[in-house]
């Protein structure tokens, strides 16, 4: 029985830990609070402390980085955590598989593939790009083995996005919703369960290491269409949704740190934001969950 480390117990970390436990692995989940799903070892520790993380990852086969520092603290919290993860992978000999996102690509024209250059146009994008380049440099130097799995905005149990926070609760309650977005621009959505499946698939294939992979994701759906479908699935009145202007988001940011951080990533919502996941779909045979299934899980989570 191999020891598998999952750092973080958010929606992706919890889904990953469950899959590992289901296949019979010894699973240790590390979070500041000591939280995590049932049936696994849960440890309360600061994973950004390199000595602490190295101690808890000793003897591990794989380290899955699924942590998510507070959105407004990425520049402060991600660098020490990323450095600690690299050190832990180096000292333990474990494979490091990181849950990434699309911020590092910046604003692009056309669908994003794994070959799209990293050209971040935001502070958060710069943070995410450097995390990957640091890990990749360590991999190429022979210090560690690593890979990254990137998804778009999440749907599914526990997913936290602009849509799940600002739109979905109002839609299923029959209230008018507002989103800081072009409501009709194509937008990719990634199911959290598919992120977990892709993490395990990449970890289990030595030929997949040393590069990034996009999580198999369903066809892009605009925010307006997704809200309309959510209302249908929830048995709610037809969705009523309006586009929030950027100035309103800026004003909200005076009082809400998360809203303030959304301003620099408006390019993801005001134009087509499409993920091409062909490579991973072909390589691992993972068929993405239908949007209806992922959306239904999001709705169920809000209702429980």
Coordinates of C-alpha atoms in Angstrom, one line a residue:
X1 CA 0.0 0.0 0.0
X2 CA 1.6 3.3 -1.1
X3 CA 1.4 6.5 0.8
X4 CA -0.3 9.3 -1.2
X5 CA -0.2 12.9 0.1
X6 CA -2.9 15.3 -0.7
X7 CA -2.2 18.9 0.3
X8 CA -5.5 20.8 0.6
X9 CA -9.1 19.6 1.2
X10 CA -11.1 21.8 -1.0
X11 CA -13.4 20.3 -3.7
X12 CA -10.5 18.9 -5.8
X13 CA -8.4 17.8 -2.8
X14 CA -11.3 16.0 -1.3
X15 CA -12.3 14.3 -4.5
X16 CA -8.7 13.2 -5.1
X17 CA -8.4 11.8 -1.6
X18 CA -11.6 9.8 -2.0
X19 CA -10.5 8.3 -5.3
X20 CA -7.1 7.3 -3.9
X21 CA -8.8 5.8 -0.8
X22 CA -11.3 3.9 -3.0
X23 CA -8.5 2.2 -4.9
X24 CA -6.8 1.1 -1.7
X25 CA -4.0 3.6 -1.1
X26 CA -2.9 5.0 2.2
X27 CA -4.0 8.6 2.0
X28 CA -2.8 11.5 4.1
X29 CA -4.5 14.9 3.7
X30 CA -2.6 17.9 5.0
X31 CA -4.4 21.2 5.7
X32 CA -4.1 24.0 8.2
X33 CA -7.4 23.0 9.9
X34 CA -6.9 19.2 9.8
X35 CA -10.0 18.8 7.7
X36 CA -10.7 16.4 4.9
X37 CA -13.0 13.6 3.8
X38 CA -13.8 10.6 6.0
X39 CA -11.8 7.4 5.6
X40 CA -8.3 9.1 5.3
X41 CA -5.6 10.3 7.6
X42 CA -6.1 14.0 8.3
X43 CA -3.2 16.1 9.5
X44 CA -3.3 19.7 10.7
X45 CA -0.1 21.4 9.6
X46 CA 1.2 24.4 7.7
X47 CA 2.2 23.0 4.4
X48 CA 4.2 26.2 3.5
X49 CA 6.7 25.3 6.2
X50 CA 9.3 23.3 4.3
X51 CA 10.5 21.3 7.3
X52 CA 7.0 20.4 8.4
X53 CA 5.9 19.4 4.9
X54 CA 9.1 17.4 4.4
X55 CA 8.4 15.5 7.6
X56 CA 4.9 14.6 6.7
X57 CA 5.7 13.5 3.1
X58 CA 8.6 11.2 4.0
X59 CA 8.1 7.9 2.3
X60 CA 5.3 9.1 0.0
X61 CA 4.9 8.0 -3.5
X62 CA 3.0 11.0 -4.8
X63 CA 2.3 14.5 -3.5
X64 CA -0.9 16.0 -5.0
X65 CA -0.9 19.8 -4.6
X66 CA -4.6 20.7 -4.4
X67 CA -4.3 23.7 -2.0
X68 CA -6.0 27.0 -2.6
X69 CA -4.7 30.0 -0.6
X70 CA -7.2 32.9 -0.1
X71 CA -7.8 34.6 -3.5
X72 CA -6.6 38.0 -2.4
X73 CA -3.4 36.5 -0.8
X74 CA -2.0 34.6 -3.8
X75 CA 1.2 36.8 -4.1
X76 CA 2.0 36.3 -0.4
X77 CA 0.9 32.7 0.2
X78 CA 1.6 30.8 -3.0
X79 CA 5.4 31.3 -3.3
X80 CA 6.4 29.8 0.1
X81 CA 3.9 26.9 -0.5
X82 CA 5.3 26.2 -3.9
X83 CA 8.8 26.2 -2.6
X84 CA 7.9 23.9 0.2
X85 CA 6.2 21.5 -2.2
X86 CA 9.3 21.3 -4.4
X87 CA 11.5 20.7 -1.3
X88 CA 9.2 18.0 -0.1
X89 CA 9.2 16.3 -3.5
X90 CA 13.0 16.5 -3.6
X91 CA 13.6 15.2 -0.1
X92 CA 11.0 12.4 -0.3
X93 CA 11.6 11.4 -3.9
X94 CA 7.8 11.6 -4.4
X95 CA 6.2 12.7 -7.7
X96 CA 4.7 16.2 -7.4
X97 CA 1.4 16.6 -9.3
X98 CA 0.0 20.1 -9.1
X99 CA -3.6 21.3 -9.7
X100 CA -3.1 24.4 -11.8
X101 CA -5.4 26.7 -13.8
X102 CA -5.4 28.9 -16.9
X103 CA -4.3 32.2 -15.4
X104 CA -0.7 31.8 -16.7
X105 CA -1.8 32.1 -20.3
X106 CA -3.1 35.6 -19.9
X107 CA -5.5 37.0 -22.5
X108 CA -5.5 34.9 -25.7
X109 CA -7.2 34.7 -29.0
X110 CA -8.7 31.3 -29.6
X111 CA -8.9 28.1 -27.6
X112 CA -6.0 27.4 -25.1
X113 CA -4.0 24.3 -25.5
X114 CA -1.0 23.0 -23.5
X115 CA 1.2 24.6 -26.2
X116 CA -0.2 28.1 -25.6
X117 CA 2.7 30.2 -24.3
X118 CA 2.6 31.4 -20.7
X119 CA 2.1 35.2 -21.0
X120 CA 0.3 36.3 -17.9
X121 CA -1.3 39.7 -17.9
X122 CA -2.3 39.7 -14.2
X123 CA -0.5 39.5 -10.9
X124 CA -2.3 36.2 -10.1
X125 CA -1.3 34.9 -13.5
X126 CA 2.3 35.8 -12.9
X127 CA 2.2 33.9 -9.6
X128 CA 0.7 30.7 -11.1
X129 CA 3.1 30.8 -14.1
X130 CA 6.2 31.1 -11.8
X131 CA 5.0 28.2 -9.6
X132 CA 5.0 26.0 -12.7
X133 CA 8.2 27.2 -14.2
X134 CA 10.0 26.7 -10.8
X135 CA 8.7 23.1 -10.6
X136 CA 9.5 22.4 -14.2
X137 CA 13.1 23.8 -13.8
X138 CA 13.6 21.4 -10.8
X139 CA 12.2 18.5 -12.9
X140 CA 14.5 19.3 -15.8
X141 CA 17.5 19.6 -13.4
X142 CA 16.7 16.0 -12.2
X143 CA 15.9 17.2 -8.7
X144 CA 12.2 16.2 -8.7
X145 CA 9.6 14.6 -11.0
X146 CA 6.5 16.7 -11.6
X147 CA 3.5 17.5 -13.8
X148 CA 0.7 20.0 -13.7
X149 CA -3.0 19.5 -14.4
X150 CA -5.0 22.7 -15.5
X151 CA -8.7 23.2 -15.5
X152 CA -11.1 26.1 -16.1
X153 CA -13.7 27.4 -13.7
X154 CA -15.1 24.6 -11.7
X155 CA -18.6 23.0 -11.5
X156 CA -19.5 20.3 -9.0
X157 CA -19.6 19.8 -5.2
X158 CA -18.0 22.6 -3.3
X159 CA -16.9 24.6 -6.4
X160 CA -16.3 28.3 -5.7
X161 CA -16.4 30.5 -8.8
X162 CA -18.0 33.8 -9.8
X163 CA -20.9 31.8 -11.2
X164 CA -21.4 29.5 -8.2
X165 CA -21.2 32.4 -5.7
X166 CA -22.9 35.3 -7.6
X167 CA -25.3 33.7 -10.0
X168 CA -26.3 30.1 -9.1
X169 CA -27.8 30.8 -5.6
X170 CA -30.1 33.5 -7.0
X171 CA -31.1 31.5 -10.1
X172 CA -32.3 28.5 -8.1
X173 CA -34.1 30.8 -5.7
X174 CA -36.0 32.4 -8.5
X175 CA -34.2 35.8 -8.0
X176 CA -32.5 38.1 -10.5
X177 CA -28.8 37.5 -10.7
X178 CA -25.9 39.6 -11.9
X179 CA -22.5 38.5 -13.3
X180 CA -19.4 40.5 -14.1
X181 CA -19.2 39.0 -17.6
X182 CA -20.2 39.0 -21.2
X183 CA -23.1 36.7 -20.7
X184 CA -23.0 35.3 -24.2
X185 CA -19.2 34.7 -24.6
X186 CA -18.3 31.0 -24.8
X187 CA -16.8 29.9 -21.5
X188 CA -15.3 26.5 -20.5
X189 CA -16.3 24.8 -17.3
X190 CA -14.4 21.9 -15.6
X191 CA -16.0 19.3 -13.3
X192 CA -14.1 18.9 -10.1
X193 CA -14.4 15.1 -10.3
X194 CA -12.7 15.2 -13.7
X195 CA -9.8 17.2 -12.2
X196 CA -9.3 14.4 -9.6
X197 CA -9.4 11.7 -12.3
X198 CA -6.9 13.5 -14.4
X199 CA -4.5 14.0 -11.5
X200 CA -4.5 10.3 -10.9
X201 CA -4.1 9.4 -14.5
X202 CA -1.1 11.8 -15.0
X203 CA 0.5 10.4 -11.8
X204 CA 0.1 6.9 -13.0
X205 CA 1.8 7.5 -16.4
X206 CA 5.5 8.2 -16.3
X207 CA 5.4 9.4 -19.9
X208 CA 3.0 12.2 -18.8
X209 CA 5.5 13.8 -16.4
X210 CA 7.5 16.9 -17.1
X211 CA 4.6 18.8 -18.8
X212 CA 1.2 20.4 -18.2
X213 CA -2.2 18.7 -19.1
X214 CA -5.6 20.2 -19.5
X215 CA -8.5 18.5 -17.7
X216 CA -11.0 16.9 -20.1
X217 CA -13.8 19.4 -20.1
X218 CA -17.2 19.6 -21.8
X219 CA -18.0 22.0 -24.6
X220 CA -17.9 25.7 -23.6
X221 CA -21.2 27.2 -22.4
X222 CA -21.9 31.0 -22.0
X223 CA -22.9 32.2 -18.6
X224 CA -26.4 33.1 -19.7
X225 CA -27.0 29.7 -21.2
X226 CA -25.6 28.0 -18.1
X227 CA -27.9 30.0 -15.8
X228 CA -30.9 29.1 -18.0
X229 CA -30.0 25.4 -17.8
X230 CA -29.5 25.7 -14.0
X231 CA -33.0 27.0 -13.6
X232 CA -34.4 24.2 -15.6
X233 CA -32.5 21.5 -13.6
X234 CA -33.5 23.1 -10.3
X235 CA -37.1 23.4 -11.2
X236 CA -36.9 27.1 -10.7
X237 CA -38.5 30.0 -12.7
X238 CA -36.7 31.0 -15.9
X239 CA -33.3 32.6 -15.1
X240 CA -33.1 36.3 -15.0
X241 CA -29.6 37.6 -15.3
X242 CA -27.9 40.8 -16.1
X243 CA -24.3 41.8 -16.9
X244 CA -22.5 43.7 -14.1
X245 CA -20.4 46.6 -15.4
X246 CA -16.8 46.7 -14.4
X247 CA -17.3 49.9 -12.5
X248 CA -19.8 48.1 -10.2
X249 CA -17.2 45.4 -9.6
X250 CA -14.6 48.1 -8.7
X251 CA -17.0 49.7 -6.3
X252 CA -17.7 46.4 -4.7
X253 CA -14.0 45.8 -4.4
X254 CA -13.8 48.8 -2.0
X255 CA -15.4 46.6 0.6
X256 CA -14.9 43.0 -0.6
X257 CA -11.3 41.8 -1.2
X258 CA -12.5 39.0 -3.5
X259 CA -14.4 41.4 -5.7
X260 CA -11.4 43.6 -5.8
X261 CA -9.2 40.7 -7.1
X262 CA -11.7 39.9 -9.8
X263 CA -11.0 43.1 -11.6
X264 CA -7.7 42.1 -13.1
X265 CA -9.1 38.8 -14.4
X266 CA -12.1 40.3 -16.2
X267 CA -10.5 39.3 -19.5
X268 CA -11.5 35.8 -18.7
X269 CA -15.2 36.8 -18.5
X270 CA -15.5 39.6 -21.1
X271 CA -14.4 37.6 -24.1
X272 CA -14.4 33.9 -25.2
X273 CA -12.5 31.8 -22.6
X274 CA -12.2 28.3 -24.1
X275 CA -10.1 25.3 -23.0
X276 CA -8.9 22.7 -25.5
X277 CA -8.5 19.4 -23.6
X278 CA -8.0 17.2 -26.6
X279 CA -4.5 16.0 -25.6
X280 CA -5.6 14.6 -22.2
X281 CA -8.8 13.2 -23.6
X282 CA -6.8 11.2 -26.1
X283 CA -3.9 10.2 -23.8
X284 CA -6.0 9.0 -20.9
X285 CA -9.3 8.2 -22.3
X286 CA -11.2 10.4 -19.8
X287 CA -14.6 11.4 -21.1
X288 CA -15.6 14.7 -19.4
X289 CA -18.8 14.7 -17.3
X290 CA -21.7 16.3 -19.1
X291 CA -22.4 19.9 -18.0
X292 CA -25.8 18.9 -16.8
X293 CA -24.3 16.4 -14.3
X294 CA -21.7 18.8 -13.0
X295 CA -24.3 21.6 -12.8
X296 CA -26.7 19.3 -10.9
X297 CA -24.1 18.5 -8.4
X298 CA -23.4 22.2 -7.8
X299 CA -27.1 22.8 -7.3
X300 CA -27.4 19.9 -4.9
X301 CA -24.5 21.3 -2.9
X302 CA -26.2 24.6 -2.5
X303 CA -29.4 23.0 -1.3
X304 CA -27.8 20.8 1.4

